[in-house]
Amino acid sequence: MVPISGPLADGAPGEVDLGYRLRKSAWGKGMPPRGPRALIRKGFTELGVQRVVAQAMAVNQASRRVMEKAGLTLVRTFHQPWPYPIDGDQFGDVEYALDRTRMAAARGSALVPAPG
């Protein structure tokens, strides 16, 4: 897994995009959500992140499961134009998100504040 995370060009301050890429040889082998969870926790506890978002094609059930196991929940399904159509793009894309407050509530405690 290669984690990719960074501020969204059109996102709100404190909002970052979480992404990951897997080599084809790793597909279908039940990628654990430990990597995404660790990045999310680091963002909330050390980097001042307020909200994490991630997107995938609606038909990509494996990526959707990873996002859900990492604690993100479905926000919306949307359609956007792509220059090169691929199988499944007619079903659109999905956006998942997790905000700092909801993560803290799920853990039953406040998160350690990010250094100011």
mmCIF file of N, CA and C in Angstrom:
data_model
loop_
_atom_site.group_PDB
_atom_site.id
_atom_site.type_symbol
_atom_site.label_atom_id
_atom_site.label_comp_id
_atom_site.label_asym_id
_atom_site.label_seq_id
_atom_site.Cartn_x
_atom_site.Cartn_y
_atom_site.Cartn_z
ATOM 1 N N MET A 1 0.845 -1.170 0.000
ATOM 2 C CA MET A 1 0.000 0.000 0.000
ATOM 3 C C MET A 1 0.891 1.234 0.000
ATOM 4 N N VAL A 2 0.533 2.162 -0.840
ATOM 5 C CA VAL A 2 1.207 3.452 -0.866
ATOM 6 C C VAL A 2 0.190 4.489 -0.414
ATOM 7 N N PRO A 3 0.311 5.011 0.814
ATOM 8 C CA PRO A 3 -0.643 6.011 1.273
ATOM 9 C C PRO A 3 -0.381 7.348 0.617
ATOM 10 N N ILE A 4 -1.452 8.035 0.325
ATOM 11 C CA ILE A 4 -1.381 9.363 -0.267
ATOM 12 C C ILE A 4 -2.331 10.235 0.534
ATOM 13 N N SER A 5 -1.847 11.331 1.036
ATOM 14 C CA SER A 5 -2.711 12.207 1.798
ATOM 15 C C SER A 5 -2.245 13.638 1.618
ATOM 16 N N GLY A 6 -3.193 14.546 1.562
ATOM 17 C CA GLY A 6 -2.821 15.944 1.437
ATOM 18 C C GLY A 6 -4.031 16.834 1.424
ATOM 19 N N PRO A 7 -3.811 18.145 1.519
ATOM 20 C CA PRO A 7 -4.928 19.089 1.505
ATOM 21 C C PRO A 7 -5.683 19.017 0.184
ATOM 22 N N LEU A 8 -6.963 19.235 0.252
ATOM 23 C CA LEU A 8 -7.781 19.280 -0.948
ATOM 24 C C LEU A 8 -7.671 20.658 -1.576
ATOM 25 N N ALA A 9 -7.528 20.692 -2.879
ATOM 26 C CA ALA A 9 -7.421 21.976 -3.569
ATOM 27 C C ALA A 9 -8.664 22.822 -3.349
ATOM 28 N N ASP A 10 -9.833 22.178 -3.321
ATOM 29 C CA ASP A 10 -11.076 22.923 -3.151
ATOM 30 C C ASP A 10 -11.732 22.651 -1.797
ATOM 31 N N GLY A 11 -10.981 22.076 -0.868
ATOM 32 C CA GLY A 11 -11.535 21.734 0.434
ATOM 33 C C GLY A 11 -11.430 22.867 1.438
ATOM 34 N N ALA A 12 -12.100 22.679 2.530
ATOM 35 C CA ALA A 12 -12.062 23.649 3.611
ATOM 36 C C ALA A 12 -10.724 23.550 4.339
ATOM 37 N N PRO A 13 -10.315 24.614 5.038
ATOM 38 C CA PRO A 13 -9.091 24.526 5.832
ATOM 39 C C PRO A 13 -9.206 23.372 6.830
ATOM 40 N N GLY A 14 -8.143 22.610 6.981
ATOM 41 C CA GLY A 14 -8.159 21.476 7.901
ATOM 42 C C GLY A 14 -8.743 20.211 7.311
ATOM 43 N N GLU A 15 -9.111 20.235 6.040
ATOM 44 C CA GLU A 15 -9.678 19.062 5.371
ATOM 45 C C GLU A 15 -8.630 18.456 4.442
ATOM 46 N N VAL A 16 -8.414 17.150 4.577
ATOM 47 C CA VAL A 16 -7.421 16.476 3.743
ATOM 48 C C VAL A 16 -8.044 15.281 3.030
ATOM 49 N N ASP A 17 -7.399 14.891 1.949
ATOM 50 C CA ASP A 17 -7.819 13.754 1.137
ATOM 51 C C ASP A 17 -6.943 12.563 1.482
ATOM 52 N N LEU A 18 -7.562 11.431 1.735
ATOM 53 C CA LEU A 18 -6.848 10.185 1.999
ATOM 54 C C LEU A 18 -6.964 9.305 0.767
ATOM 55 N N GLY A 19 -5.856 8.796 0.289
ATOM 56 C CA GLY A 19 -5.869 7.888 -0.849
ATOM 57 C C GLY A 19 -4.822 6.817 -0.671
ATOM 58 N N TYR A 20 -4.940 5.772 -1.426
ATOM 59 C CA TYR A 20 -3.968 4.688 -1.380
ATOM 60 C C TYR A 20 -3.995 3.963 -2.700
ATOM 61 N N ARG A 21 -2.884 3.365 -3.040
ATOM 62 C CA ARG A 21 -2.757 2.570 -4.260
ATOM 63 C C ARG A 21 -2.167 1.227 -3.884
ATOM 64 N N LEU A 22 -2.687 0.194 -4.471
ATOM 65 C CA LEU A 22 -2.161 -1.151 -4.243
ATOM 66 C C LEU A 22 -1.625 -1.730 -5.540
ATOM 67 N N ARG A 23 -0.541 -2.457 -5.428
ATOM 68 C CA ARG A 23 -0.075 -3.199 -6.586
ATOM 69 C C ARG A 23 -1.124 -4.252 -6.915
ATOM 70 N N LYS A 24 -1.228 -4.568 -8.184
ATOM 71 C CA LYS A 24 -2.232 -5.537 -8.609
ATOM 72 C C LYS A 24 -2.075 -6.866 -7.869
ATOM 73 N N SER A 25 -0.838 -7.244 -7.561
ATOM 74 C CA SER A 25 -0.601 -8.503 -6.854
ATOM 75 C C SER A 25 -1.225 -8.516 -5.453
ATOM 76 N N ALA A 26 -1.554 -7.333 -4.907
ATOM 77 C CA ALA A 26 -2.159 -7.249 -3.574
ATOM 78 C C ALA A 26 -3.681 -7.174 -3.618
ATOM 79 N N TRP A 27 -4.264 -7.042 -4.809
ATOM 80 C CA TRP A 27 -5.717 -6.934 -4.922
ATOM 81 C C TRP A 27 -6.394 -8.192 -4.396
ATOM 82 N N GLY A 28 -7.525 -7.994 -3.724
ATOM 83 C CA GLY A 28 -8.349 -9.117 -3.281
ATOM 84 C C GLY A 28 -7.774 -9.904 -2.125
ATOM 85 N N LYS A 29 -6.776 -9.365 -1.446
ATOM 86 C CA LYS A 29 -6.151 -10.095 -0.344
ATOM 87 C C LYS A 29 -6.495 -9.502 1.013
ATOM 88 N N GLY A 30 -7.576 -8.743 1.051
ATOM 89 C CA GLY A 30 -8.049 -8.219 2.331
ATOM 90 C C GLY A 30 -7.118 -7.215 2.966
ATOM 91 N N MET A 31 -6.786 -6.164 2.237
ATOM 92 C CA MET A 31 -5.898 -5.139 2.774
ATOM 93 C C MET A 31 -6.400 -4.655 4.117
ATOM 94 N N PRO A 32 -5.558 -4.732 5.127
ATOM 95 C CA PRO A 32 -6.007 -4.258 6.438
ATOM 96 C C PRO A 32 -6.083 -2.732 6.454
ATOM 97 N N PRO A 33 -7.005 -2.201 7.235
ATOM 98 C CA PRO A 33 -7.153 -0.742 7.290
ATOM 99 C C PRO A 33 -6.171 -0.072 8.253
ATOM 100 N N ARG A 34 -5.154 -0.802 8.725
ATOM 101 C CA ARG A 34 -4.213 -0.209 9.688
ATOM 102 C C ARG A 34 -3.499 1.018 9.134
ATOM 103 N N GLY A 35 -3.058 0.960 7.876
ATOM 104 C CA GLY A 35 -2.353 2.099 7.285
ATOM 105 C C GLY A 35 -3.216 3.345 7.234
ATOM 106 N N PRO A 36 -4.407 3.255 6.618
ATOM 107 C CA PRO A 36 -5.285 4.436 6.611
ATOM 108 C C PRO A 36 -5.644 4.919 8.012
ATOM 109 N N ARG A 37 -5.903 3.989 8.947
ATOM 110 C CA ARG A 37 -6.241 4.403 10.317
ATOM 111 C C ARG A 37 -5.096 5.175 10.955
ATOM 112 N N ALA A 38 -3.859 4.694 10.744
ATOM 113 C CA ALA A 38 -2.701 5.373 11.334
ATOM 114 C C ALA A 38 -2.540 6.779 10.759
ATOM 115 N N LEU A 39 -2.738 6.926 9.447
ATOM 116 C CA LEU A 39 -2.648 8.255 8.835
ATOM 117 C C LEU A 39 -3.729 9.186 9.371
ATOM 118 N N ILE A 40 -4.938 8.662 9.502
ATOM 119 C CA ILE A 40 -6.051 9.468 10.014
ATOM 120 C C ILE A 40 -5.754 9.921 11.442
ATOM 121 N N ARG A 41 -5.332 8.994 12.287
ATOM 122 C CA ARG A 41 -5.039 9.342 13.684
ATOM 123 C C ARG A 41 -3.933 10.392 13.762
ATOM 124 N N LYS A 42 -2.870 10.208 12.981
ATOM 125 C CA LYS A 42 -1.767 11.175 12.977
ATOM 126 C C LYS A 42 -2.278 12.556 12.548
ATOM 127 N N GLY A 43 -3.121 12.581 11.533
ATOM 128 C CA GLY A 43 -3.671 13.857 11.083
ATOM 129 C C GLY A 43 -4.461 14.555 12.176
ATOM 130 N N PHE A 44 -5.310 13.802 12.867
ATOM 131 C CA PHE A 44 -6.134 14.392 13.914
ATOM 132 C C PHE A 44 -5.330 14.768 15.151
ATOM 133 N N THR A 45 -4.372 13.937 15.539
ATOM 134 C CA THR A 45 -3.670 14.170 16.805
ATOM 135 C C THR A 45 -2.431 15.040 16.679
ATOM 136 N N GLU A 46 -1.782 15.054 15.503
ATOM 137 C CA GLU A 46 -0.517 15.771 15.385
ATOM 138 C C GLU A 46 -0.523 16.911 14.368
ATOM 139 N N LEU A 47 -1.422 16.867 13.413
ATOM 140 C CA LEU A 47 -1.330 17.813 12.307
ATOM 141 C C LEU A 47 -2.473 18.818 12.225
ATOM 142 N N GLY A 48 -3.396 18.780 13.155
ATOM 143 C CA GLY A 48 -4.485 19.746 13.159
ATOM 144 C C GLY A 48 -5.585 19.499 12.139
ATOM 145 N N VAL A 49 -5.630 18.312 11.583
ATOM 146 C CA VAL A 49 -6.671 17.982 10.607
ATOM 147 C C VAL A 49 -8.025 17.955 11.303
ATOM 148 N N GLN A 50 -9.032 18.499 10.634
ATOM 149 C CA GLN A 50 -10.390 18.509 11.172
ATOM 150 C C GLN A 50 -11.305 17.506 10.481
ATOM 151 N N ARG A 51 -10.995 17.189 9.210
ATOM 152 C CA ARG A 51 -11.861 16.285 8.440
ATOM 153 C C ARG A 51 -11.018 15.567 7.396
ATOM 154 N N VAL A 52 -11.261 14.261 7.263
ATOM 155 C CA VAL A 52 -10.592 13.440 6.261
ATOM 156 C C VAL A 52 -11.651 12.958 5.278
ATOM 157 N N VAL A 53 -11.375 13.084 3.993
ATOM 158 C CA VAL A 53 -12.278 12.584 2.965
ATOM 159 C C VAL A 53 -11.529 11.619 2.061
ATOM 160 N N ALA A 54 -12.263 10.721 1.432
ATOM 161 C CA ALA A 54 -11.698 9.770 0.479
ATOM 162 C C ALA A 54 -12.762 9.479 -0.574
ATOM 163 N N GLN A 55 -12.311 9.173 -1.775
ATOM 164 C CA GLN A 55 -13.232 8.898 -2.877
ATOM 165 C C GLN A 55 -12.816 7.635 -3.607
ATOM 166 N N ALA A 56 -13.798 6.999 -4.223
ATOM 167 C CA ALA A 56 -13.558 5.823 -5.050
ATOM 168 C C ALA A 56 -14.706 5.710 -6.049
ATOM 169 N N MET A 57 -14.505 4.883 -7.061
ATOM 170 C CA MET A 57 -15.624 4.582 -7.962
ATOM 171 C C MET A 57 -16.684 3.840 -7.154
ATOM 172 N N ALA A 58 -17.934 4.109 -7.424
ATOM 173 C CA ALA A 58 -19.025 3.463 -6.690
ATOM 174 C C ALA A 58 -18.949 1.944 -6.773
ATOM 175 N N VAL A 59 -18.469 1.416 -7.888
ATOM 176 C CA VAL A 59 -18.415 -0.036 -8.072
ATOM 177 C C VAL A 59 -17.206 -0.685 -7.395
ATOM 178 N N ASN A 60 -16.293 0.109 -6.853
ATOM 179 C CA ASN A 60 -15.091 -0.448 -6.232
ATOM 180 C C ASN A 60 -15.380 -0.831 -4.782
ATOM 181 N N GLN A 61 -16.001 -1.986 -4.622
ATOM 182 C CA GLN A 61 -16.418 -2.440 -3.297
ATOM 183 C C GLN A 61 -15.241 -2.647 -2.348
ATOM 184 N N ALA A 62 -14.097 -3.084 -2.858
ATOM 185 C CA ALA A 62 -12.935 -3.304 -1.997
ATOM 186 C C ALA A 62 -12.465 -1.989 -1.369
ATOM 187 N N SER A 63 -12.353 -0.941 -2.163
ATOM 188 C CA SER A 63 -11.941 0.356 -1.613
ATOM 189 C C SER A 63 -12.979 0.899 -0.646
ATOM 190 N N ARG A 64 -14.233 0.682 -0.961
ATOM 191 C CA ARG A 64 -15.287 1.150 -0.063
ATOM 192 C C ARG A 64 -15.206 0.448 1.290
ATOM 193 N N ARG A 65 -14.910 -0.850 1.281
ATOM 194 C CA ARG A 65 -14.768 -1.586 2.546
ATOM 195 C C ARG A 65 -13.589 -1.063 3.357
ATOM 196 N N VAL A 66 -12.475 -0.777 2.687
ATOM 197 C CA VAL A 66 -11.315 -0.238 3.402
ATOM 198 C C VAL A 66 -11.666 1.091 4.050
ATOM 199 N N MET A 67 -12.344 1.971 3.317
ATOM 200 C CA MET A 67 -12.723 3.268 3.879
ATOM 201 C C MET A 67 -13.633 3.081 5.092
ATOM 202 N N GLU A 68 -14.588 2.166 4.989
ATOM 203 C CA GLU A 68 -15.503 1.916 6.110
ATOM 204 C C GLU A 68 -14.753 1.337 7.311
ATOM 205 N N LYS A 69 -13.856 0.388 7.073
ATOM 206 C CA LYS A 69 -13.081 -0.205 8.172
ATOM 207 C C LYS A 69 -12.153 0.815 8.821
ATOM 208 N N ALA A 70 -11.754 1.834 8.059
ATOM 209 C CA ALA A 70 -10.899 2.894 8.603
ATOM 210 C C ALA A 70 -11.716 3.930 9.374
ATOM 211 N N GLY A 71 -13.050 3.777 9.397
ATOM 212 C CA GLY A 71 -13.902 4.658 10.187
ATOM 213 C C GLY A 71 -14.645 5.725 9.408
ATOM 214 N N LEU A 72 -14.427 5.792 8.093
ATOM 215 C CA LEU A 72 -15.123 6.790 7.284
ATOM 216 C C LEU A 72 -16.529 6.295 6.957
ATOM 217 N N THR A 73 -17.445 7.228 6.754
ATOM 218 C CA THR A 73 -18.809 6.864 6.378
ATOM 219 C C THR A 73 -19.187 7.554 5.070
ATOM 220 N N LEU A 74 -20.111 6.934 4.365
ATOM 221 C CA LEU A 74 -20.556 7.444 3.075
ATOM 222 C C LEU A 74 -21.221 8.804 3.230
ATOM 223 N N VAL A 75 -20.759 9.765 2.426
ATOM 224 C CA VAL A 75 -21.317 11.114 2.436
ATOM 225 C C VAL A 75 -22.211 11.321 1.228
ATOM 226 N N ARG A 76 -21.724 10.891 0.047
ATOM 227 C CA ARG A 76 -22.504 11.140 -1.162
ATOM 228 C C ARG A 76 -22.017 10.262 -2.303
ATOM 229 N N THR A 77 -22.901 10.127 -3.298
ATOM 230 C CA THR A 77 -22.560 9.542 -4.595
ATOM 231 C C THR A 77 -22.666 10.670 -5.602
ATOM 232 N N PHE A 78 -21.709 10.762 -6.498
ATOM 233 C CA PHE A 78 -21.715 11.862 -7.457
ATOM 234 C C PHE A 78 -21.172 11.380 -8.800
ATOM 235 N N HIS A 79 -21.426 12.168 -9.817
ATOM 236 C CA HIS A 79 -20.956 11.864 -11.169
ATOM 237 C C HIS A 79 -20.104 13.034 -11.650
ATOM 238 N N GLN A 80 -18.984 12.705 -12.247
ATOM 239 C CA GLN A 80 -18.127 13.738 -12.821
ATOM 240 C C GLN A 80 -17.617 13.251 -14.171
ATOM 241 N N PRO A 81 -17.380 14.170 -15.079
ATOM 242 C CA PRO A 81 -16.902 13.758 -16.403
ATOM 243 C C PRO A 81 -15.443 13.309 -16.345
ATOM 244 N N TRP A 82 -15.142 12.229 -17.036
ATOM 245 C CA TRP A 82 -13.765 11.738 -17.165
ATOM 246 C C TRP A 82 -13.441 11.683 -18.647
ATOM 247 N N PRO A 83 -12.221 12.029 -19.009
ATOM 248 C CA PRO A 83 -11.874 12.052 -20.440
ATOM 249 C C PRO A 83 -11.855 10.659 -21.076
ATOM 250 N N TYR A 84 -11.614 9.626 -20.265
ATOM 251 C CA TYR A 84 -11.543 8.266 -20.794
ATOM 252 C C TYR A 84 -12.482 7.368 -19.998
ATOM 253 N N PRO A 85 -13.616 6.987 -20.589
ATOM 254 C CA PRO A 85 -14.561 6.136 -19.867
ATOM 255 C C PRO A 85 -13.938 4.771 -19.542
ATOM 256 N N ILE A 86 -14.268 4.255 -18.356
ATOM 257 C CA ILE A 86 -13.853 2.902 -17.970
ATOM 258 C C ILE A 86 -15.064 2.168 -17.411
ATOM 259 N N ASP A 87 -14.987 0.854 -17.377
ATOM 260 C CA ASP A 87 -16.087 0.052 -16.845
ATOM 261 C C ASP A 87 -16.484 0.528 -15.458
ATOM 262 N N GLY A 88 -17.751 0.750 -15.264
ATOM 263 C CA GLY A 88 -18.282 1.125 -13.965
ATOM 264 C C GLY A 88 -18.447 2.608 -13.739
ATOM 265 N N ASP A 89 -17.843 3.449 -14.590
ATOM 266 C CA ASP A 89 -17.954 4.884 -14.315
ATOM 267 C C ASP A 89 -19.366 5.416 -14.493
ATOM 268 N N GLN A 90 -20.218 4.658 -15.167
ATOM 269 C CA GLN A 90 -21.608 5.099 -15.321
ATOM 270 C C GLN A 90 -22.357 5.089 -13.980
ATOM 271 N N PHE A 91 -21.796 4.406 -12.967
ATOM 272 C CA PHE A 91 -22.429 4.360 -11.648
ATOM 273 C C PHE A 91 -21.931 5.478 -10.738
ATOM 274 N N GLY A 92 -20.960 6.239 -11.216
ATOM 275 C CA GLY A 92 -20.478 7.392 -10.466
ATOM 276 C C GLY A 92 -19.388 7.053 -9.469
ATOM 277 N N ASP A 93 -19.144 8.023 -8.620
ATOM 278 C CA ASP A 93 -18.122 7.922 -7.584
ATOM 279 C C ASP A 93 -18.789 8.122 -6.232
ATOM 280 N N VAL A 94 -18.082 7.720 -5.184
ATOM 281 C CA VAL A 94 -18.585 7.901 -3.826
ATOM 282 C C VAL A 94 -17.556 8.681 -3.025
ATOM 283 N N GLU A 95 -18.054 9.439 -2.077
ATOM 284 C CA GLU A 95 -17.191 10.163 -1.148
ATOM 285 C C GLU A 95 -17.511 9.695 0.261
ATOM 286 N N TYR A 96 -16.462 9.380 0.994
ATOM 287 C CA TYR A 96 -16.567 8.997 2.397
ATOM 288 C C TYR A 96 -15.832 10.044 3.219
ATOM 289 N N ALA A 97 -16.196 10.200 4.480
ATOM 290 C CA ALA A 97 -15.528 11.198 5.318
ATOM 291 C C ALA A 97 -15.577 10.797 6.787
ATOM 292 N N LEU A 98 -14.665 11.398 7.537
ATOM 293 C CA LEU A 98 -14.622 11.257 8.990
ATOM 294 C C LEU A 98 -14.136 12.584 9.542
ATOM 295 N N ASP A 99 -14.879 13.136 10.516
ATOM 296 C CA ASP A 99 -14.401 14.374 11.118
ATOM 297 C C ASP A 99 -13.854 14.091 12.514
ATOM 298 N N ARG A 100 -13.065 15.006 12.970
ATOM 299 C CA ARG A 100 -12.343 14.875 14.238
ATOM 300 C C ARG A 100 -13.298 14.614 15.405
ATOM 301 N N THR A 101 -14.406 15.328 15.452
ATOM 302 C CA THR A 101 -15.367 15.173 16.543
ATOM 303 C C THR A 101 -15.964 13.775 16.565
ATOM 304 N N ARG A 102 -16.343 13.274 15.380
ATOM 305 C CA ARG A 102 -16.946 11.945 15.319
ATOM 306 C C ARG A 102 -15.934 10.867 15.700
ATOM 307 N N MET A 103 -14.676 11.032 15.306
ATOM 308 C CA MET A 103 -13.665 10.046 15.678
ATOM 309 C C MET A 103 -13.465 10.028 17.187
ATOM 310 N N ALA A 104 -13.409 11.201 17.799
ATOM 311 C CA ALA A 104 -13.245 11.274 19.237
ATOM 312 C C ALA A 104 -14.421 10.616 19.954
ATOM 313 N N ALA A 105 -15.640 10.855 19.472
ATOM 314 C CA ALA A 105 -16.827 10.258 20.073
ATOM 315 C C ALA A 105 -16.793 8.738 19.937
ATOM 316 N N ALA A 106 -16.346 8.238 18.789
ATOM 317 C CA ALA A 106 -16.282 6.796 18.578
ATOM 318 C C ALA A 106 -15.263 6.149 19.502
ATOM 319 N N ARG A 107 -14.213 6.880 19.835
ATOM 320 C CA ARG A 107 -13.182 6.362 20.725
ATOM 321 C C ARG A 107 -13.587 6.521 22.196
ATOM 322 N N GLY A 108 -14.625 7.290 22.457
ATOM 323 C CA GLY A 108 -15.079 7.484 23.822
ATOM 324 C C GLY A 108 -14.246 8.491 24.603
ATOM 325 N N SER A 109 -13.402 9.241 23.891
ATOM 326 C CA SER A 109 -12.593 10.249 24.578
ATOM 327 C C SER A 109 -12.187 11.325 23.593
ATOM 328 N N ALA A 110 -11.737 12.425 24.130
ATOM 329 C CA ALA A 110 -11.250 13.499 23.271
ATOM 330 C C ALA A 110 -9.894 13.110 22.698
ATOM 331 N N LEU A 111 -9.639 13.542 21.496
ATOM 332 C CA LEU A 111 -8.335 13.328 20.897
ATOM 333 C C LEU A 111 -7.346 14.311 21.489
ATOM 334 N N VAL A 112 -6.102 13.914 21.495
ATOM 335 C CA VAL A 112 -5.050 14.821 21.938
ATOM 336 C C VAL A 112 -4.999 15.978 20.952
ATOM 337 N N PRO A 113 -5.031 17.212 21.423
ATOM 338 C CA PRO A 113 -5.009 18.323 20.477
ATOM 339 C C PRO A 113 -3.700 18.358 19.685
ATOM 340 N N ALA A 114 -3.811 18.806 18.461
ATOM 341 C CA ALA A 114 -2.623 18.997 17.634
ATOM 342 C C ALA A 114 -1.827 20.151 18.186
ATOM 343 N N PRO A 115 -0.497 20.079 18.067
ATOM 344 C CA PRO A 115 0.316 21.194 18.566
ATOM 345 C C PRO A 115 -0.025 22.493 17.840
ATOM 346 N N GLY A 116 -0.042 23.565 18.564
ATOM 347 C CA GLY A 116 -0.430 24.843 17.971
ATOM 348 C C GLY A 116 0.721 25.666 17.739
#
